[in-house]
Coordinates of C-alpha atoms and ligand atoms in Angstrom, one line a residue:
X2 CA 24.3 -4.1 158.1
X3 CA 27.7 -5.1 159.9
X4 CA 27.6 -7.0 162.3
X5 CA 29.9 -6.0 165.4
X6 CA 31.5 -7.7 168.3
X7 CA 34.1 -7.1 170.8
X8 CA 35.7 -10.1 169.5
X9 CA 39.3 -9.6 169.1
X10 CA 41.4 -9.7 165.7
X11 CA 41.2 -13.3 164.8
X12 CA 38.1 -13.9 166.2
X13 CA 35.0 -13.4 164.1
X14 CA 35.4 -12.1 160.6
X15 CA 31.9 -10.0 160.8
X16 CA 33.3 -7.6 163.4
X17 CA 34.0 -4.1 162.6
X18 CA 36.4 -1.8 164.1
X19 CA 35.1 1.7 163.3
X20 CA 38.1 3.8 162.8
X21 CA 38.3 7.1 164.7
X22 CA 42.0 8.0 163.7
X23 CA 42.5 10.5 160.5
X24 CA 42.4 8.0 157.9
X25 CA 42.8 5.5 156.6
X26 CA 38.7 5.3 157.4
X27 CA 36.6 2.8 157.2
X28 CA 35.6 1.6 153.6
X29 CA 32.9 1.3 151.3
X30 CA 32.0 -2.5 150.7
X31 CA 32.6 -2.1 146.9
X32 CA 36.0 -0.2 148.2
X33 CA 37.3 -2.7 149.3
X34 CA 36.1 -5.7 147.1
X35 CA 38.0 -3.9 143.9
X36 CA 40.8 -4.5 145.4
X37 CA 40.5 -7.8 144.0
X38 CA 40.7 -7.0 140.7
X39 CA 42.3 -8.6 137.9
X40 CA 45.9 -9.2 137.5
X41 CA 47.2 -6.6 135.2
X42 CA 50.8 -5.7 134.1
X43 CA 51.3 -2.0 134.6
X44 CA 52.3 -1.6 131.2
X45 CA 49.3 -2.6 129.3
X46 CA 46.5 0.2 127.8
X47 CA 44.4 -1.5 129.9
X48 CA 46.7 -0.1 133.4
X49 CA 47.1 3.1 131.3
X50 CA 43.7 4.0 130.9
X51 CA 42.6 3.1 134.2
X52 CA 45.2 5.8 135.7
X53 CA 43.9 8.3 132.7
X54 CA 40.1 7.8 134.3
X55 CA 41.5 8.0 138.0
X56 CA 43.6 10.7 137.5
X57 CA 40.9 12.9 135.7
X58 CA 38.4 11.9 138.7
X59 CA 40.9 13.3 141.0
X60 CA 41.3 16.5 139.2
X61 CA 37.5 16.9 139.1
X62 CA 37.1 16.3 142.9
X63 CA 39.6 19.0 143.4
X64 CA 37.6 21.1 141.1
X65 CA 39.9 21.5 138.5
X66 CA 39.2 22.7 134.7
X67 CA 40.5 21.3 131.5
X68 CA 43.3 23.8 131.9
X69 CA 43.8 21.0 135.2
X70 CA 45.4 17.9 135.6
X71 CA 47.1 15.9 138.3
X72 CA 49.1 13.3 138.9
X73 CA 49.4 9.9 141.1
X74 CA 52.1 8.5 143.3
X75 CA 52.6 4.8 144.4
X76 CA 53.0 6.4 148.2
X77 CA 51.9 8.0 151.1
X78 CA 50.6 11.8 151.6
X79 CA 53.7 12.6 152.2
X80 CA 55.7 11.1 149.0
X81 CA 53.0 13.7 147.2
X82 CA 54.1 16.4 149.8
X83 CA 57.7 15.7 149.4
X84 CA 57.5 15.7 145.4
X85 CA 55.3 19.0 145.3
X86 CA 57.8 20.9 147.2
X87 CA 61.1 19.7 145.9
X88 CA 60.0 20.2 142.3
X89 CA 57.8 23.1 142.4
X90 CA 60.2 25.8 143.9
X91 CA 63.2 26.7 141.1
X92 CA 66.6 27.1 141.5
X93 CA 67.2 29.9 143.8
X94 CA 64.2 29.8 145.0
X95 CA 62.8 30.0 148.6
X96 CA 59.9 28.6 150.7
X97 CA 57.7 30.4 153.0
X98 CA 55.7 27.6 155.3
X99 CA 52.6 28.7 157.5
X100 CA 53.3 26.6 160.7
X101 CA 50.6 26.4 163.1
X102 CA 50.8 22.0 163.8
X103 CA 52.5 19.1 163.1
X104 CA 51.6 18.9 159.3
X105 CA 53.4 23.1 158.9
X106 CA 56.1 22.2 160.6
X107 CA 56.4 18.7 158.0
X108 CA 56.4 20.9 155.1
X109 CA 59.5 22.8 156.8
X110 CA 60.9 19.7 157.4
X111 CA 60.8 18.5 153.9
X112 CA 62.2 21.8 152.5
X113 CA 64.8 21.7 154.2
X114 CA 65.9 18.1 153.8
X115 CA 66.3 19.0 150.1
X116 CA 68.5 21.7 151.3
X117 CA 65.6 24.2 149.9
X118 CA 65.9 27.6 151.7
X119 CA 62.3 27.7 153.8
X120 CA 61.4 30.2 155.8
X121 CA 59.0 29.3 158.7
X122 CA 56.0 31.4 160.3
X123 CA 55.8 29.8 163.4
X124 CA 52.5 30.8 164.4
X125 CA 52.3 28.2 167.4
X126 CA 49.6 25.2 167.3
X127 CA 46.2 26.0 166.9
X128 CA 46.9 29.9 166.1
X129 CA 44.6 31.0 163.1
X130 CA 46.9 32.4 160.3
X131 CA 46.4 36.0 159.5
X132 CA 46.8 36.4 156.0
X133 CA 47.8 40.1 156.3
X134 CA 51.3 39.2 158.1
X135 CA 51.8 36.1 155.3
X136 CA 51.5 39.5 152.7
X137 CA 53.7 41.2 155.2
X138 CA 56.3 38.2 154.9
X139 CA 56.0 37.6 151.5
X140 CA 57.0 41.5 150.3
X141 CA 60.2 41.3 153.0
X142 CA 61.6 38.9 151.2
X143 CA 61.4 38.9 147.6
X144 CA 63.3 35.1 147.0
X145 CA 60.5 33.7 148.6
X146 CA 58.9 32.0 145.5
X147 CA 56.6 29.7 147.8
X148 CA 54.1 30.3 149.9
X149 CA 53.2 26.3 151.3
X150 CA 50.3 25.9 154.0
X151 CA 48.1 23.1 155.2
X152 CA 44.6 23.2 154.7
X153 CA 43.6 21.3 157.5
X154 CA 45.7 20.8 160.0
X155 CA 45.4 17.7 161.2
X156 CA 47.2 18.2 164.4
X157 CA 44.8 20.4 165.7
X158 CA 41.5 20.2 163.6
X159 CA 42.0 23.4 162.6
X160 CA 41.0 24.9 159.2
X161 CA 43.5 27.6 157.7
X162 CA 41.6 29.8 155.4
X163 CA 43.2 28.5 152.0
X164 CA 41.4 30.7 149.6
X165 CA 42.9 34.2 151.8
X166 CA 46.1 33.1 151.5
X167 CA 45.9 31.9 148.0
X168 CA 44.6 35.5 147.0
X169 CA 47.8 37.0 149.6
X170 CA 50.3 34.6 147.1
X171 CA 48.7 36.1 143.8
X172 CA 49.1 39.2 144.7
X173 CA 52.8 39.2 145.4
X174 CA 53.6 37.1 142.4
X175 CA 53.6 34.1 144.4
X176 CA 52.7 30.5 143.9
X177 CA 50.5 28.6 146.9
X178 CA 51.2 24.4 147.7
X179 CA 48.3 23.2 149.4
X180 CA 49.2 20.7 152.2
X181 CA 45.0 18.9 151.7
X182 CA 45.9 15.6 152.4
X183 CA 43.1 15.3 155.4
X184 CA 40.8 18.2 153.5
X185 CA 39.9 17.5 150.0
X186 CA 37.0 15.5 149.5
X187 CA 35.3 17.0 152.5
X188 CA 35.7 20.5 152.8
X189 CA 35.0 23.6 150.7
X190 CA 38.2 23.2 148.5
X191 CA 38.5 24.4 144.7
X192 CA 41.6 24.5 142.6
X193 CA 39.8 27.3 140.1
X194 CA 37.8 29.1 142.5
X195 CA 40.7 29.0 145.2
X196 CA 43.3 30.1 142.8
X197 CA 45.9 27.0 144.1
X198 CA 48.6 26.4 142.3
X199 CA 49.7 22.8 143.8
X200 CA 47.2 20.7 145.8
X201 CA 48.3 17.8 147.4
X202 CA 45.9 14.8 148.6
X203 CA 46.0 11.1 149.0
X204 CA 43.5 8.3 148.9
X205 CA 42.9 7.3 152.4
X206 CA 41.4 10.2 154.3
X207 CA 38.1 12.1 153.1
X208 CA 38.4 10.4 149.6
X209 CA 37.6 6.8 151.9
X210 CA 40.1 5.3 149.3
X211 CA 42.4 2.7 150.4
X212 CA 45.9 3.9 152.0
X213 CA 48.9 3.6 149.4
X214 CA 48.2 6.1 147.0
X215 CA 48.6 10.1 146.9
X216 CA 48.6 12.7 143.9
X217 CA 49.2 16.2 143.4
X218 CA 46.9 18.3 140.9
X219 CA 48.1 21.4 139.3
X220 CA 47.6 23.6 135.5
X221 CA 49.1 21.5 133.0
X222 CA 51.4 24.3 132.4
X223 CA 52.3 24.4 135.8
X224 CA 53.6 21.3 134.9
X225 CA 55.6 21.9 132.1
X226 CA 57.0 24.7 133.7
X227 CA 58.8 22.2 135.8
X228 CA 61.2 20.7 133.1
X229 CA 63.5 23.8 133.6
X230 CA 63.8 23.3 137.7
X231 CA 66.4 21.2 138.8
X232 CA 65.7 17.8 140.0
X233 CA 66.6 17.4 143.3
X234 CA 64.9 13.9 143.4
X235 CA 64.9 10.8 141.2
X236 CA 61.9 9.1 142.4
X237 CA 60.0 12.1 143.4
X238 CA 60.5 13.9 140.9
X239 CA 56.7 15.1 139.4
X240 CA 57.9 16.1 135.9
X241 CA 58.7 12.7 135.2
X242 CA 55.7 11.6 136.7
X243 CA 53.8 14.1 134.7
X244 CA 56.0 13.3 131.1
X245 CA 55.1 9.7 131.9
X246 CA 51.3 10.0 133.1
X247 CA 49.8 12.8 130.7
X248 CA 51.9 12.1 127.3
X249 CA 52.7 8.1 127.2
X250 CA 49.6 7.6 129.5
X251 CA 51.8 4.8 131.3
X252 CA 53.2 5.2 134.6
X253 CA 57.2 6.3 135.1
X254 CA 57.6 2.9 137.8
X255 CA 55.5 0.2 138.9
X256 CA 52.1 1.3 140.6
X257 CA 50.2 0.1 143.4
X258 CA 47.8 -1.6 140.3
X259 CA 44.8 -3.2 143.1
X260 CA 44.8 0.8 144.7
X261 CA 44.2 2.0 141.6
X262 CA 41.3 -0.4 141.6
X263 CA 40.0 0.6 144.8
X264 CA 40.7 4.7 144.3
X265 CA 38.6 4.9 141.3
X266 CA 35.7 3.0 143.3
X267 CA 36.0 5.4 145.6
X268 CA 36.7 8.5 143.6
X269 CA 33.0 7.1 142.1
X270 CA 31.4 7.5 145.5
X271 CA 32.8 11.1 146.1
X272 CA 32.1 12.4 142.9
X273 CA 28.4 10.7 143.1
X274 CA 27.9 12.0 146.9
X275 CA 29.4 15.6 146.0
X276 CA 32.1 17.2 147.8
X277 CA 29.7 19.3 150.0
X278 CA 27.8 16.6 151.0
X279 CA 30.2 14.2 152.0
X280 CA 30.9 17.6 154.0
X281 CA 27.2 18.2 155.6
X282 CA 28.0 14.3 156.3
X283 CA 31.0 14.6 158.0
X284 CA 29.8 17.9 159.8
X285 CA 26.4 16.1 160.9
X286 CA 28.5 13.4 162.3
X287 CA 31.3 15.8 164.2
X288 CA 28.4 18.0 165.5
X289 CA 26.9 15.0 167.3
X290 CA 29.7 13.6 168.6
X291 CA 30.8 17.6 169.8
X292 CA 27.8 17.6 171.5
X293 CA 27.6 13.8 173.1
X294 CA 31.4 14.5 174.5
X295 CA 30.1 18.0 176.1
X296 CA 27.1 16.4 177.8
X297 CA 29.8 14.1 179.4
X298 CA 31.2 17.1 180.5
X299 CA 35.0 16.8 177.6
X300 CA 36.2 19.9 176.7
X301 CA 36.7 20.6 172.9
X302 CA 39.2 23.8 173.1
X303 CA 39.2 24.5 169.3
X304 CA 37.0 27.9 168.6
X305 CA 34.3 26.5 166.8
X306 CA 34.5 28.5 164.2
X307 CA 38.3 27.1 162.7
X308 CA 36.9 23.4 162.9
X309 CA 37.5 21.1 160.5
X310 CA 34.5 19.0 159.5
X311 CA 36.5 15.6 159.9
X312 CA 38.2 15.9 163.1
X313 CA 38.0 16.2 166.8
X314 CA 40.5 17.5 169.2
X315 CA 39.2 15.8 172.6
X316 CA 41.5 17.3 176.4
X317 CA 41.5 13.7 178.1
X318 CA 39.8 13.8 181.2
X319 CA 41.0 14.8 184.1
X320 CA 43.0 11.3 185.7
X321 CA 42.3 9.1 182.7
X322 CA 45.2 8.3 180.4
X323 CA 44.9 8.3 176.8
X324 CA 46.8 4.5 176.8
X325 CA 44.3 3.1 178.7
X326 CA 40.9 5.0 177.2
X327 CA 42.6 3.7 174.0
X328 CA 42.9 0.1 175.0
X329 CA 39.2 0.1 176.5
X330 CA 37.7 1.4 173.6
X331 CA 39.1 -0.9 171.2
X332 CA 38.0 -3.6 173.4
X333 CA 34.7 -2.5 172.3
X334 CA 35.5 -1.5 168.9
X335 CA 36.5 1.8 168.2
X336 CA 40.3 3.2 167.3
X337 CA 41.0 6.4 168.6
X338 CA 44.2 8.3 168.4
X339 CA 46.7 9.9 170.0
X340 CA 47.3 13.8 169.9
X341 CA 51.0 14.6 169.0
X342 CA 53.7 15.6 170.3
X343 CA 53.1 18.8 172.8
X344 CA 49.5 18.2 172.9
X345 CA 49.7 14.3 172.9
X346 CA 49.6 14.1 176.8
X347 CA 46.3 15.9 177.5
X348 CA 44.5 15.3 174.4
X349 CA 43.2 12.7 171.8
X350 CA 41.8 12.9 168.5
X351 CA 38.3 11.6 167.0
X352 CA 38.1 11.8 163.3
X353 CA 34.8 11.4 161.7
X354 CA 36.0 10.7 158.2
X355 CA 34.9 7.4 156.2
X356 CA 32.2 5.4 156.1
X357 CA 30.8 5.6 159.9
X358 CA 27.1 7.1 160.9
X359 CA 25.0 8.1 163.5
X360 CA 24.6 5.2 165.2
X361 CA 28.9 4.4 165.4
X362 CA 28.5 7.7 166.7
X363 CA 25.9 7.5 169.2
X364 CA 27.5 4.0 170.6
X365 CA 30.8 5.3 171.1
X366 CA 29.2 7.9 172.9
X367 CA 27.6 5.4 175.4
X368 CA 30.5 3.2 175.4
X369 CA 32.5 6.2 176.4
X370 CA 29.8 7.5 178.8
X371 CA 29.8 4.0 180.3
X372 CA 33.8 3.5 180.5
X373 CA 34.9 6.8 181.9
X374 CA 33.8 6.3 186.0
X375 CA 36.3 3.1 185.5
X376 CA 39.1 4.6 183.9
X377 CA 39.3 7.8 186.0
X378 CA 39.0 5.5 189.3
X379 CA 41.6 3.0 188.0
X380 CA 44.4 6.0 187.4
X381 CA 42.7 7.8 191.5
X382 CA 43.1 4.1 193.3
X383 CA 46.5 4.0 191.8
X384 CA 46.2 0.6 190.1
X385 CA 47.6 2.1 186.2
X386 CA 51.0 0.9 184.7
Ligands
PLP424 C1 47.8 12.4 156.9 C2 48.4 13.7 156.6 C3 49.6 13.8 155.8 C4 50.3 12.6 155.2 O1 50.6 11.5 156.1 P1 51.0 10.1 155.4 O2 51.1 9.3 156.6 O3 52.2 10.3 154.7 O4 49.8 9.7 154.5 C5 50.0 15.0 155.5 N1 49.4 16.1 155.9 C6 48.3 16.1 156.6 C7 47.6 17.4 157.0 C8 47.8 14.9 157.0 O5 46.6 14.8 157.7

C-alpha cells in the first residue's frame, strides 16, 4: 500500500499525488519500474521486435483482426491525430468534423492547418450528435471523403455514439477517424464491430501507459492505400511510419525506447484486466464519486446517459474559485483540473482513469467535504487574490 502525505514535492518520496486530470493517470508499480529498462539502440531486432509485440497489443485492445494493424508515434495524442488526418484524406478530398468540445473543434484545427478543406458541424459543447443530420451532411456534399469525430470528448465528458456514425459514414461511401485518445481502453470501442476506419489513441489515458507515446490502428490495406495520397507532412507522415514499422519491422526515426518499455507493461495489464472491466472499474469509481459530490450538494449537468466512464464535469460551487479548490486539494494530494475555455470559469473536471480506487475516492470526497465551508467563506469575506 502507498503511503500518502501532504508533504510537498521534495519532501517524502512515499507520498502519492492521485491524479484527477484526464491522463496521464496514475501508474501501475511495474509501469513505471520498466521504464528502467535496458539500454537499447533503436535499431537492433531486439527494439524491432519489441515494437512488433506492442504494436500487435495495441491493435488487439482496439479490437482489431488480422486484417488490423496499427502503428506508434514518438508523440503526444495529438501527433497521432495530426498524422491520421493529414494522411488519410486524398488529394481533393474534404473533411467533415463533428464539433461538440474542445477535442471537435482540434480536429478542425488540424485540417485546416494542412490547408485540408474541413467542414465543421458545430453542434455547441455538450450537444449529443445526431447521426441523422451527419447523413444529411455527408450526401450535400459529395467531396467530403471524411467524416472525423471524437469518441469521448474530453471537454465535456461526453460520449458520442461512435458505432451510429461509423454505420452513417459506410453508408455514404465514407471513411470514419476516430478522435479515442481519452476512450479506448475503457469504453465499449471495436475497430471490427464498430466498422472504424482510423482509430487514434495514446498511452497515457485509459491504457495507464506512460505519456509520450500515441498510435493510430487501421486495415493494413487502409494503409497501403495511403502511398498514393500526397504527403503533406514529413514527420507525420503514417505511410512511412507504416513502410517502416510493418515491412522492416524498425522504426522510420528514433523512438521513445524506455516508453516502449513501459506501454507494453501496460498494454499487459489492459489486455489481462479486459477492456470492459477496466470499464465496470472506471464506471464503479465515477458512480461513487457522482454520488459523494451530489450529497455535497455539486451539480453534475451532463445527462447521465452521454457520460463517459472516465470523467467528471463538476459546476464549481457557488463563490469558490477553481484556483484556489485547486491549490487546497493538492495540499492534500489530489490534482484536479481545469474545465476549458467557455466552461473553464464555472466548472472543473475529475477524471477517474488510472490506477486510483475506492478509497482515493472516498478521501477526496471528505477532503472536499471538509474544505469547501473554507473556500466558499474565503472568496464571501473577500480575502481571495
Ligand atoms: C488528451 C486528448 C487528446 C490529445 O492530447 P495530447 O495532449 O496531445 O496527448 C486528444 N483528444 C482527446 C479527446 C483527448 O482527451
Amino acid at each position: 500500500m502507498t503511503a500518502r502525505s501532504t508533504t510537498r514535492p521534495g519532501g517524502s518520496a512515499a507520498a502519492r499525488t492521485v491524479l484527477m486530470n484526464p491522463g496521464p493517470v496514475n501508474t501501475d508499480e511495474t509501469v513505471r519500474s520498466a521504464l528502467g529498462g535496458p539500454d537499447l539502440c533503436h535499431r537492433e531486432p531486439e527494439f524491432g521486435a519489441l515494437m512488433t509485440r506492442v504494436r500487435r497489443k495495441i491493435t488487439a485492445v482496439c479490437g482489431g483482426g488480422d486484417d488490423h494493424t496499427s502503428v506508434v508515434l514518438t508523440g503526444s495524442g495529438t501527433s497521432a491525430l495530426e498524422a491520421a488526418v493529414v494522411s488519410a484524406v486524398p488529394a481533393g478530398g474534404a473533411l467533415l468534423v463533428v464539433d461538440n468540445g474542445h477535442y471537435g473543434q482540434r480536429l478542425h484545427d488540424i485540417a485546416r492547418a494542412h490547408g485540408i478543406r474541413c467542414v465543421r458541424l458545430e453542434l455547441g459543447w455538450g450537444t449529443p450528435v445526431d447521426a441523422v443530420r451527419v447523413g444529411r451532411e455527408l450526401a450535400a456534399d459529395p467531396g467530403l471523403t471524411h467524416l472525423a469525430v471524437v469518441h469521448h470528448e474530453t471537454s465535456t465528458g461526453m460520449l458520442n455514439d461512435v458505432a451510429a456514425l461509423a454505420s452513417v459514414a459506410r453508408a455514404h461511401g465514407r471513411r470514419i477517424i476516430v478522435d479515442a485518445v481519452s476512450s479506448v481502453g475503457a469504453e465499449s470501442l471495436d475497430l471490427a464491430r464498430d466498422g472504424i476506419d482510423w482509430l487514434v489513441g495514446t498511452a497515457n489515458k485509459c491504457l495507464e501507459g506512460m505519456p509520450g507515446l500515441a498510435f493510430v490502428c487501421a486495415s493494413r490495406q487502409a494503409f497501403e492505400d495511403l502511398a498514393a495520397h500526397p504527403r503533406r507532412s514529413y514527420y507525420l507522415d503514417l505511410h512511412r511510419h507504416y513502410a517502416a514499422q510493418e515491412k522492416a519491422q524498425a522504426p522510420a526515426f528514433t523512438p521513445a525506447v524506455p516508453l516502449f518499455y513501459a506501454f507494453e507493461t501496460a498494454l499487459d495489464l489492459a489486455l489481462a484486466e479486459g477492456v470492459a472491466a477496466r470499464g465496470r472499474r472506471y464506471g464503479a469509481l465515477a458512480g461513487r464519486l457522482r454520488a459523494g459530490l451530489a450529497e455535497l450538494g455539486l451539480d453534475i449537468p451532463l445527462d447521465p446517459r452521454h457520460r463517459a466512464v472516465s470523467l467528471t464535469v463538476v459546476r464549481l460551487p457557488e463563490g469558490v474559485r477553481y484556483a484556489e479548490l485547486h491549490r487546497a486539494l493538492k495540499d492534500e494530494g489530489f490534482v484536479v483540473y481545469a474545465a476549458q475555455e467557455e466552461l473553464s470559469a464555472s466548472f472543473f473536471r475529475l477524471s477517474t482513469m488510472g490506477t486510483m480506487d475506492e478509497r482515493d475516492i472516498d478521501r477526496f470526497l471528505s477532503v472536499l467535504g471538509r474544505i469547501l465551508p473554507g473556500l466558499r467563506e474565503r472568496t464571501a469575506g473577500g480575502e481571495a487574490a
